[in-house]
mmCIF file of C-alpha atoms in Angstrom:
data_model
loop_
_atom_site.group_PDB
_atom_site.id
_atom_site.type_symbol
_atom_site.label_atom_id
_atom_site.label_comp_id
_atom_site.label_asym_id
_atom_site.label_seq_id
_atom_site.Cartn_x
_atom_site.Cartn_y
_atom_site.Cartn_z
ATOM 1 C CA MET I 1 -7.757 59.017 54.465
ATOM 2 C CA ARG I 2 -10.477 58.555 51.116
ATOM 3 C CA ALA I 3 -11.525 55.104 50.874
ATOM 4 C CA LEU I 4 -13.639 52.681 48.880
ATOM 5 C CA LEU I 5 -15.543 49.949 50.940
ATOM 6 C CA VAL I 6 -16.827 47.090 48.680
ATOM 7 C CA VAL I 7 -19.207 45.123 50.377
ATOM 8 C CA ASN I 8 -20.896 41.938 49.485
ATOM 9 C CA PRO I 9 -24.242 41.309 50.873
ATOM 10 C CA LYS I 10 -24.468 37.274 50.255
ATOM 11 C CA ALA I 11 -21.206 37.181 52.216
ATOM 12 C CA THR I 12 -22.245 34.215 54.427
ATOM 13 C CA THR I 13 -20.684 35.266 57.732
ATOM 14 C CA THR I 14 -21.890 39.195 58.045
ATOM 15 C CA GLY I 15 -25.417 39.884 58.134
ATOM 16 C CA ALA I 16 -27.037 43.190 57.413
ATOM 17 C CA ARG I 17 -26.901 44.638 61.368
ATOM 18 C CA THR I 18 -22.817 43.419 61.296
ATOM 19 C CA ARG I 19 -22.280 44.895 58.256
ATOM 20 C CA ASP I 20 -24.267 48.485 59.606
ATOM 21 C CA VAL I 21 -22.037 47.912 62.830
ATOM 22 C CA LEU I 22 -18.318 47.662 60.989
ATOM 23 C CA ILE I 23 -19.668 50.408 58.387
ATOM 24 C CA HIS I 24 -20.085 53.188 61.068
ATOM 25 C CA ALA I 25 -16.398 51.865 62.784
ATOM 26 C CA LEU I 26 -14.568 52.603 59.633
ATOM 27 C CA ALA I 27 -16.485 55.822 58.960
ATOM 28 C CA SER I 28 -15.305 56.704 62.126
ATOM 29 C CA ASP I 29 -11.568 57.063 60.437
ATOM 30 C CA LEU I 30 -11.581 57.238 57.104
ATOM 31 C CA LYS I 31 -13.786 59.584 54.676
ATOM 32 C CA LEU I 32 -15.828 56.302 53.620
ATOM 33 C CA GLU I 33 -17.961 55.376 50.376
ATOM 34 C CA VAL I 34 -19.998 52.463 50.534
ATOM 35 C CA VAL I 35 -20.927 50.483 47.205
ATOM 36 C CA THR I 36 -22.989 47.100 47.693
ATOM 37 C CA THR I 37 -22.067 44.460 44.727
ATOM 38 C CA GLU I 38 -25.185 43.608 42.557
ATOM 39 C CA TYR I 39 -23.375 41.245 39.783
ATOM 40 C CA ARG I 40 -20.692 38.808 39.723
ATOM 41 C CA GLY I 41 -17.423 41.149 38.604
ATOM 42 C CA HIS I 42 -19.249 44.309 40.165
ATOM 43 C CA ALA I 43 -16.295 44.660 42.964
ATOM 44 C CA ARG I 44 -13.770 44.318 39.902
ATOM 45 C CA ASP I 45 -15.491 46.935 38.286
ATOM 46 C CA LEU I 46 -15.849 49.018 41.464
ATOM 47 C CA ALA I 47 -11.757 48.749 42.494
ATOM 48 C CA ARG I 48 -11.300 49.542 38.578
ATOM 49 C CA ARG I 49 -13.362 53.223 38.843
ATOM 50 C CA ALA I 50 -11.321 53.871 42.082
ATOM 51 C CA VAL I 51 -8.111 53.701 40.569
ATOM 52 C CA GLU I 52 -9.180 55.645 37.345
ATOM 53 C CA GLY I 53 -10.745 58.091 39.668
ATOM 54 C CA GLY I 54 -7.475 59.013 40.815
ATOM 55 C CA SER I 55 -8.704 60.215 44.790
ATOM 56 C CA VAL I 56 -9.265 56.920 46.639
ATOM 57 C CA GLU I 57 -6.246 55.915 48.772
ATOM 58 C CA LEU I 58 -7.486 52.541 50.244
ATOM 59 C CA VAL I 59 -9.999 49.927 48.563
ATOM 60 C CA VAL I 60 -11.387 47.651 51.484
ATOM 61 C CA ALA I 61 -13.471 44.753 50.227
ATOM 62 C CA LEU I 62 -16.212 43.032 52.798
ATOM 63 C CA GLY I 63 -16.740 39.918 51.622
ATOM 64 C CA GLY I 64 -14.962 36.507 51.096
ATOM 65 C CA ASP I 65 -12.123 35.316 48.943
ATOM 66 C CA GLY I 66 -14.116 35.474 45.803
ATOM 67 C CA THR I 67 -14.995 39.291 46.428
ATOM 68 C CA VAL I 68 -11.112 39.846 47.186
ATOM 69 C CA ASN I 69 -10.050 38.307 43.999
ATOM 70 C CA GLU I 70 -12.639 40.701 42.366
ATOM 71 C CA VAL I 71 -11.406 43.954 44.100
ATOM 72 C CA VAL I 72 -7.573 42.937 43.274
ATOM 73 C CA ASN I 73 -8.004 42.150 39.712
ATOM 74 C CA GLY I 74 -10.034 45.946 39.389
ATOM 75 C CA LEU I 75 -6.566 47.531 41.285
ATOM 76 C CA LEU I 76 -4.172 45.835 38.887
ATOM 77 C CA HIS I 77 -6.446 45.886 35.507
ATOM 78 C CA SER I 78 -3.541 48.148 33.725
ATOM 79 C CA GLY I 79 -0.577 46.385 35.917
ATOM 80 C CA PRO I 80 1.041 46.638 39.122
ATOM 81 C CA ALA I 81 2.208 49.695 40.501
ATOM 82 C CA PRO I 82 2.578 49.594 43.893
ATOM 83 C CA GLU I 83 3.586 52.767 45.058
ATOM 84 C CA ALA I 84 0.516 54.726 42.789
ATOM 85 C CA LEU I 85 -2.385 51.907 43.477
ATOM 86 C CA PRO I 86 -4.633 52.190 46.428
ATOM 87 C CA ARG I 87 -3.974 49.836 48.820
ATOM 88 C CA LEU I 88 -6.198 47.062 49.700
ATOM 89 C CA ALA I 89 -7.668 46.156 53.083
ATOM 90 C CA VAL I 90 -9.713 43.018 53.337
ATOM 91 C CA VAL I 91 -12.706 42.167 56.224
ATOM 92 C CA PRO I 92 -13.293 38.430 55.783
ATOM 93 C CA GLY I 93 -17.209 37.465 55.840
ATOM 94 C CA GLY I 94 -16.708 34.493 53.630
ATOM 95 C CA SER I 95 -17.016 31.073 54.390
ATOM 96 C CA THR I 96 -13.406 30.282 54.368
ATOM 97 C CA ASN I 97 -11.195 33.413 54.104
ATOM 98 C CA VAL I 98 -7.957 32.095 53.307
ATOM 99 C CA PHE I 99 -6.354 35.171 52.349
ATOM 100 C CA ALA I 100 -7.291 37.176 55.227
ATOM 101 C CA ARG I 101 -6.337 34.714 57.544
ATOM 102 C CA ALA I 102 -2.996 34.226 55.577
ATOM 103 C CA LEU I 103 -2.059 37.899 55.936
ATOM 104 C CA GLY I 104 -3.082 37.016 60.155
ATOM 105 C CA LEU I 105 -5.851 38.450 60.120
ATOM 106 C CA PRO I 106 -8.789 37.799 62.430
ATOM 107 C CA ASN I 107 -11.218 35.323 61.155
ATOM 108 C CA ASP I 108 -14.112 37.301 62.760
ATOM 109 C CA ALA I 109 -15.222 40.551 60.841
ATOM 110 C CA VAL I 110 -15.478 42.727 63.629
ATOM 111 C CA GLU I 111 -11.881 41.927 65.226
ATOM 112 C CA ALA I 112 -10.695 41.982 61.732
ATOM 113 C CA THR I 113 -11.903 45.346 61.544
ATOM 114 C CA GLY I 114 -10.497 46.542 64.920
ATOM 115 C CA ALA I 115 -7.375 44.975 63.818
ATOM 116 C CA LEU I 116 -7.382 47.293 60.483
ATOM 117 C CA LEU I 117 -8.174 50.624 61.988
ATOM 118 C CA ASP I 118 -4.939 49.645 64.498
ATOM 119 C CA ALA I 119 -3.274 49.126 61.514
ATOM 120 C CA LEU I 120 -4.436 52.179 59.503
ATOM 121 C CA ARG I 121 -3.362 54.460 62.921
ATOM 122 C CA GLU I 122 -0.025 53.069 62.750
ATOM 123 C CA GLY I 123 0.738 53.368 58.979
ATOM 124 C CA SER I 124 1.188 49.363 59.168
ATOM 125 C CA GLU I 125 0.907 47.930 55.625
ATOM 126 C CA ARG I 126 3.154 45.425 53.232
ATOM 127 C CA THR I 127 3.921 44.816 49.900
ATOM 128 C CA ILE I 128 2.740 41.535 48.793
ATOM 129 C CA GLY I 129 3.436 39.275 45.343
ATOM 130 C CA LEU I 130 0.648 38.144 43.555
ATOM 131 C CA GLY I 131 0.438 35.340 40.678
ATOM 132 C CA LEU I 132 -1.126 36.263 37.459
ATOM 133 C CA VAL I 133 -2.467 33.313 35.156
ATOM 134 C CA SER I 134 -2.991 33.800 31.325
ATOM 135 C CA GLY I 135 -3.575 31.723 28.198
ATOM 136 C CA THR I 136 -1.048 30.014 26.716
ATOM 137 C CA PRO I 137 0.168 31.174 23.225
ATOM 138 C CA GLY I 138 -0.681 28.838 20.391
ATOM 139 C CA THR I 139 -3.594 26.867 22.373
ATOM 140 C CA ASP I 140 -7.124 27.148 22.333
ATOM 141 C CA ASP I 141 -7.250 28.819 25.503
ATOM 142 C CA GLU I 142 -4.967 31.609 24.131
ATOM 143 C CA GLY I 143 -7.605 34.422 24.172
ATOM 144 C CA VAL I 144 -8.521 33.692 27.604
ATOM 145 C CA PRO I 145 -8.122 37.352 29.695
ATOM 146 C CA PRO I 146 -5.183 37.208 32.018
ATOM 147 C CA ARG I 147 -6.242 36.959 35.532
ATOM 148 C CA TRP I 148 -4.504 37.911 39.077
ATOM 149 C CA PHE I 149 -5.062 35.622 41.986
ATOM 150 C CA THR I 150 -3.929 36.471 45.795
ATOM 151 C CA PHE I 151 -3.294 32.454 47.243
ATOM 152 C CA CYS I 152 -4.044 29.826 45.082
ATOM 153 C CA ALA I 153 -4.799 28.100 41.591
ATOM 154 C CA GLY I 154 -5.886 24.642 40.576
ATOM 155 C CA PHE I 155 -6.211 22.213 37.544
ATOM 156 C CA GLY I 156 -7.150 18.830 37.446
ATOM 157 C CA PHE I 157 -8.962 17.090 40.716
ATOM 158 C CA ASP I 158 -8.828 19.754 42.979
ATOM 159 C CA ALA I 159 -10.510 22.253 41.100
ATOM 160 C CA GLY I 160 -13.177 19.605 39.410
ATOM 161 C CA VAL I 161 -14.402 19.585 43.618
ATOM 162 C CA VAL I 162 -14.335 23.653 43.387
ATOM 163 C CA GLY I 163 -16.721 23.047 40.709
ATOM 164 C CA ARG I 164 -18.790 20.598 41.953
ATOM 165 C CA VAL I 165 -19.472 22.792 45.668
ATOM 166 C CA GLU I 166 -20.281 25.579 43.799
ATOM 167 C CA GLN I 167 -23.074 23.918 41.618
ATOM 168 C CA GLN I 168 -24.049 22.594 45.272
ATOM 169 C CA ARG I 169 -24.139 26.044 46.407
ATOM 170 C CA VAL I 170 -26.212 27.451 43.859
ATOM 171 C CA ARG I 171 -28.591 25.058 44.749
ATOM 172 C CA GLY I 172 -28.876 26.369 48.047
ATOM 173 C CA LYS I 173 -26.591 23.962 50.028
ATOM 174 C CA ARG I 174 -24.810 25.469 52.621
ATOM 175 C CA SER I 175 -20.708 25.651 52.500
ATOM 176 C CA THR I 176 -19.960 23.191 55.197
ATOM 177 C CA HIS I 177 -16.511 19.874 55.528
ATOM 178 C CA ALA I 178 -19.238 17.955 55.009
ATOM 179 C CA LEU I 179 -20.335 18.934 51.701
ATOM 180 C CA TYR I 180 -16.523 19.264 50.622
ATOM 181 C CA VAL I 181 -15.765 16.134 51.559
ATOM 182 C CA ARG I 182 -18.466 14.364 49.751
ATOM 183 C CA GLN I 183 -17.831 16.098 46.601
ATOM 184 C CA MET I 184 -14.032 15.033 46.620
ATOM 185 C CA VAL I 185 -15.477 11.783 46.701
ATOM 186 C CA ARG I 186 -17.692 11.923 43.589
ATOM 187 C CA GLN I 187 -14.991 13.681 42.168
ATOM 188 C CA PHE I 188 -12.566 10.396 42.468
ATOM 189 C CA LEU I 189 -15.529 8.215 41.451
ATOM 190 C CA GLY I 190 -15.546 10.371 38.199
ATOM 191 C CA GLU I 191 -11.901 10.647 37.673
ATOM 192 C CA ARG I 192 -11.336 9.279 34.106
ATOM 193 C CA ASN I 193 -7.448 10.370 34.247
ATOM 194 C CA ARG I 194 -6.456 9.404 37.977
ATOM 195 C CA ARG I 195 -3.888 6.706 36.993
ATOM 196 C CA GLN I 196 -2.408 8.449 33.667
ATOM 197 C CA GLY I 197 -2.777 11.851 34.090
ATOM 198 C CA THR I 198 -2.806 14.711 31.286
ATOM 199 C CA LEU I 199 -0.910 17.441 32.571
ATOM 200 C CA THR I 200 2.507 18.433 31.813
ATOM 201 C CA LEU I 201 4.552 21.425 33.458
ATOM 202 C CA SER I 202 7.445 23.369 31.630
ATOM 203 C CA GLU I 203 9.237 26.052 32.113
ATOM 204 C CA PRO I 204 9.476 28.575 29.185
ATOM 205 C CA GLU I 205 13.280 28.888 29.405
ATOM 206 C CA GLY I 206 15.996 28.971 31.467
ATOM 207 C CA VAL I 207 17.190 26.188 34.430
ATOM 208 C CA GLY I 208 14.222 25.238 36.805
ATOM 209 C CA PRO I 209 14.512 23.144 39.890
ATOM 210 C CA GLU I 210 14.729 20.217 38.568
ATOM 211 C CA GLY I 211 17.087 20.897 35.867
ATOM 212 C CA PRO I 212 17.214 22.535 32.766
ATOM 213 C CA ASN I 213 13.483 23.882 31.529
ATOM 214 C CA THR I 214 11.498 21.507 34.201
ATOM 215 C CA VAL I 215 9.275 19.198 32.696
ATOM 216 C CA LEU I 216 7.194 17.016 34.775
ATOM 217 C CA ARG I 217 4.658 14.930 32.337
ATOM 218 C CA ASP I 218 1.335 12.538 33.296
ATOM 219 C CA LEU I 219 -0.202 14.472 36.167
ATOM 220 C CA VAL I 220 -3.112 14.172 37.599
ATOM 221 C CA LEU I 221 -3.609 17.144 39.157
ATOM 222 C CA ALA I 222 -1.545 20.533 39.987
ATOM 223 C CA ILE I 223 -1.845 23.540 43.168
ATOM 224 C CA VAL I 224 -0.762 26.403 42.494
ATOM 225 C CA CYS I 225 -0.194 28.392 45.882
ATOM 226 C CA ASN I 226 1.139 31.565 46.321
ATOM 227 C CA THR I 227 1.402 31.611 49.923
ATOM 228 C CA SER I 228 0.871 28.847 52.899
ATOM 229 C CA PRO I 229 -1.457 27.795 54.154
ATOM 230 C CA TRP I 230 -3.088 26.555 51.308
ATOM 231 C CA THR I 231 -6.415 26.621 52.735
ATOM 232 C CA PHE I 232 -8.091 25.944 56.159
ATOM 233 C CA PHE I 233 -9.940 22.763 57.476
ATOM 234 C CA GLY I 234 -11.944 24.656 60.293
ATOM 235 C CA ASN I 235 -9.536 26.151 61.974
ATOM 236 C CA ARG I 236 -6.723 23.729 61.244
ATOM 237 C CA PRO I 237 -4.497 25.540 58.574
ATOM 238 C CA VAL I 238 -3.531 23.331 55.599
ATOM 239 C CA TYR I 239 -0.501 23.316 54.085
ATOM 240 C CA ALA I 240 0.242 21.918 50.578
ATOM 241 C CA THR I 241 3.330 23.822 49.776
ATOM 242 C CA PRO I 242 4.799 25.050 53.365
ATOM 243 C CA GLN I 243 7.484 27.395 51.346
ATOM 244 C CA ALA I 244 4.978 29.026 49.858
ATOM 245 C CA SER I 245 5.427 33.042 50.860
ATOM 246 C CA PHE I 246 3.647 36.346 49.659
ATOM 247 C CA ASP I 247 7.558 37.045 49.331
ATOM 248 C CA THR I 248 8.450 34.626 46.616
ATOM 249 C CA ALA I 249 6.819 33.949 43.312
ATOM 250 C CA LEU I 250 4.771 30.440 43.233
ATOM 251 C CA ASP I 251 4.893 27.133 44.538
ATOM 252 C CA VAL I 252 3.615 24.107 42.995
ATOM 253 C CA LEU I 253 2.257 20.773 44.066
ATOM 254 C CA ALA I 254 1.666 18.184 41.787
ATOM 255 C CA LEU I 255 0.362 14.686 41.915
ATOM 256 C CA SER I 256 1.022 12.124 38.986
ATOM 257 C CA LYS I 257 -1.517 9.471 40.618
ATOM 258 C CA LEU I 258 -4.918 9.096 42.589
ATOM 259 C CA SER I 259 -5.543 5.423 43.583
ATOM 260 C CA SER I 260 -7.568 5.523 46.894
ATOM 261 C CA ALA I 261 -5.055 4.130 48.778
ATOM 262 C CA SER I 262 -3.076 7.410 47.725
ATOM 263 C CA VAL I 263 -6.012 9.989 48.375
ATOM 264 C CA ALA I 264 -6.650 8.559 51.799
ATOM 265 C CA ARG I 265 -3.013 8.764 52.239
ATOM 266 C CA HIS I 266 -2.426 12.104 50.539
ATOM 267 C CA ALA I 267 -5.354 13.533 52.674
ATOM 268 C CA GLY I 268 -4.452 12.569 55.830
ATOM 269 C CA GLN I 269 -1.045 14.272 55.070
ATOM 270 C CA LEU I 270 -2.934 17.193 54.159
ATOM 271 C CA LEU I 271 -4.656 17.498 57.335
ATOM 272 C CA ARG I 272 -1.639 16.305 59.784
ATOM 273 C CA SER I 273 0.412 19.391 57.164
ATOM 274 C CA THR I 274 2.702 21.909 59.373
ATOM 275 C CA PRO I 275 4.696 24.882 58.309
ATOM 276 C CA GLU I 276 7.769 22.853 58.046
ATOM 277 C CA ARG I 277 6.184 19.311 55.974
ATOM 278 C CA GLY I 278 3.148 18.900 53.733
ATOM 279 C CA PRO I 279 2.303 16.567 51.475
ATOM 280 C CA HIS I 280 5.507 14.190 50.142
ATOM 281 C CA GLY I 281 5.653 10.603 48.659
ATOM 282 C CA LYS I 282 6.406 8.302 45.452
ATOM 283 C CA HIS I 283 3.858 10.197 43.350
ATOM 284 C CA VAL I 284 4.110 13.805 44.734
ATOM 285 C CA THR I 285 6.288 16.610 43.545
ATOM 286 C CA THR I 286 6.806 20.389 44.869
ATOM 287 C CA LEU I 287 8.597 23.198 43.572
ATOM 288 C CA HIS I 288 9.662 26.462 44.805
ATOM 289 C CA ASP I 289 9.429 29.873 43.726
ATOM 290 C CA LEU I 290 8.353 29.471 40.088
ATOM 291 C CA THR I 291 8.375 32.903 38.175
ATOM 292 C CA ASP I 292 7.112 31.499 34.964
ATOM 293 C CA PHE I 293 5.853 28.377 34.137
ATOM 294 C CA THR I 294 3.158 26.522 31.955
ATOM 295 C CA LEU I 295 0.607 23.691 32.846
ATOM 296 C CA GLN I 296 -1.124 22.273 29.925
ATOM 297 C CA SER I 297 -3.485 19.186 29.361
ATOM 298 C CA GLN I 298 -3.749 16.308 26.840
ATOM 299 C CA VAL I 299 -7.635 16.759 27.625
ATOM 300 C CA PRO I 300 -9.935 19.756 28.585
ATOM 301 C CA LEU I 301 -9.907 19.687 32.833
ATOM 302 C CA PRO I 302 -11.649 22.096 35.394
ATOM 303 C CA PHE I 303 -9.759 24.927 36.491
ATOM 304 C CA GLN I 304 -10.275 27.721 39.667
ATOM 305 C CA VAL I 305 -8.622 30.601 40.854
ATOM 306 C CA ASP I 306 -8.849 31.541 44.493
ATOM 307 C CA GLY I 307 -11.501 28.665 44.791
ATOM 308 C CA ASP I 308 -13.832 30.262 42.163
ATOM 309 C CA HIS I 309 -14.365 27.284 39.449
ATOM 310 C CA LEU I 310 -13.826 28.765 35.476
ATOM 311 C CA GLY I 311 -14.764 26.092 34.051
ATOM 312 C CA LEU I 312 -12.411 23.736 31.883
ATOM 313 C CA ARG I 313 -8.713 24.753 30.315
ATOM 314 C CA VAL I 314 -6.486 22.649 28.192
ATOM 315 C CA SER I 315 -3.263 25.439 29.299
ATOM 316 C CA ALA I 316 -2.664 27.965 31.345
ATOM 317 C CA THR I 317 0.699 30.189 31.790
ATOM 318 C CA PHE I 318 1.663 31.357 35.292
ATOM 319 C CA THR I 319 3.408 34.270 36.198
ATOM 320 C CA GLY I 320 4.661 34.971 39.875
ATOM 321 C CA VAL I 321 4.684 38.740 40.451
ATOM 322 C CA ARG I 322 6.592 40.113 43.356
ATOM 323 C CA ARG I 323 5.792 43.082 45.674
ATOM 324 C CA ALA I 324 2.567 43.772 43.391
ATOM 325 C CA LEU I 325 0.223 45.121 45.248
ATOM 326 C CA ARG I 326 0.124 47.120 49.680
ATOM 327 C CA VAL I 327 -2.098 45.801 51.824
ATOM 328 C CA ILE I 328 -2.784 46.854 55.013
ATOM 329 C CA VAL I 329 -1.993 44.531 58.000
#
């Protein structure tokens, strides 16, 4: 099988020696081309060229969730075509690796490589659904290019936390749980709209789970999930929307208020969440298996996709696409 290995040299948990071992192992079973990324968006460009070249059967992403997201967007540049596109495989090399772990892969790069080689020999793969977010017609964000995501997107408070963490990492800070907790507190203290949200969720047509053209108003944040768990706190999985799955469309966790008490309560619920029960309460709404919906804000709010902060947005239109891409598992 002819394969392209896309390597992020800045991946936080794989040093040069480990990468050499992984490359050697993969090359023993694959006709392997190895390319190291050199700039933001390079993994996307490499995956797109692999599709256009027509001879690559497998693209392997060695890196964190950001690298995986870029590869996926390159593979699906012209839209989903599971039977025609190269398969995707992932070797986790980031700090959290939500997508790889949600697929059931080991979080250790060496163990994951062994599992990948076993899956290739056995012909084990699955076709998963993905999320697509684009600019909303008639808004200031209408011209924003569409972007695929593998496990989550966030609008509002959680995206602000992601943005703050990214700023700290640019300054040389390590991605740790303590860093996330500190930035969450700072985001909360600086949040102007925590008592009266500015987000509205609406469905364009048809009947939604809460009634015709489901509309939720005055939301402080909305977390859009394509799978579950939503993230990991160390080795502990965190379930924002326990029913979310690669086999369905998109799920949403929406909060309409963020007081000091509610933040503490919901944070505790997330840490204690299980595959059967996530956050709940008076100001919590969870929606399951949404195919098309729009989030729109009265003021610009932080926005993130697969843990990548994309700046401020006033709107985003989401589509859940079932059976979008084949993945080796």
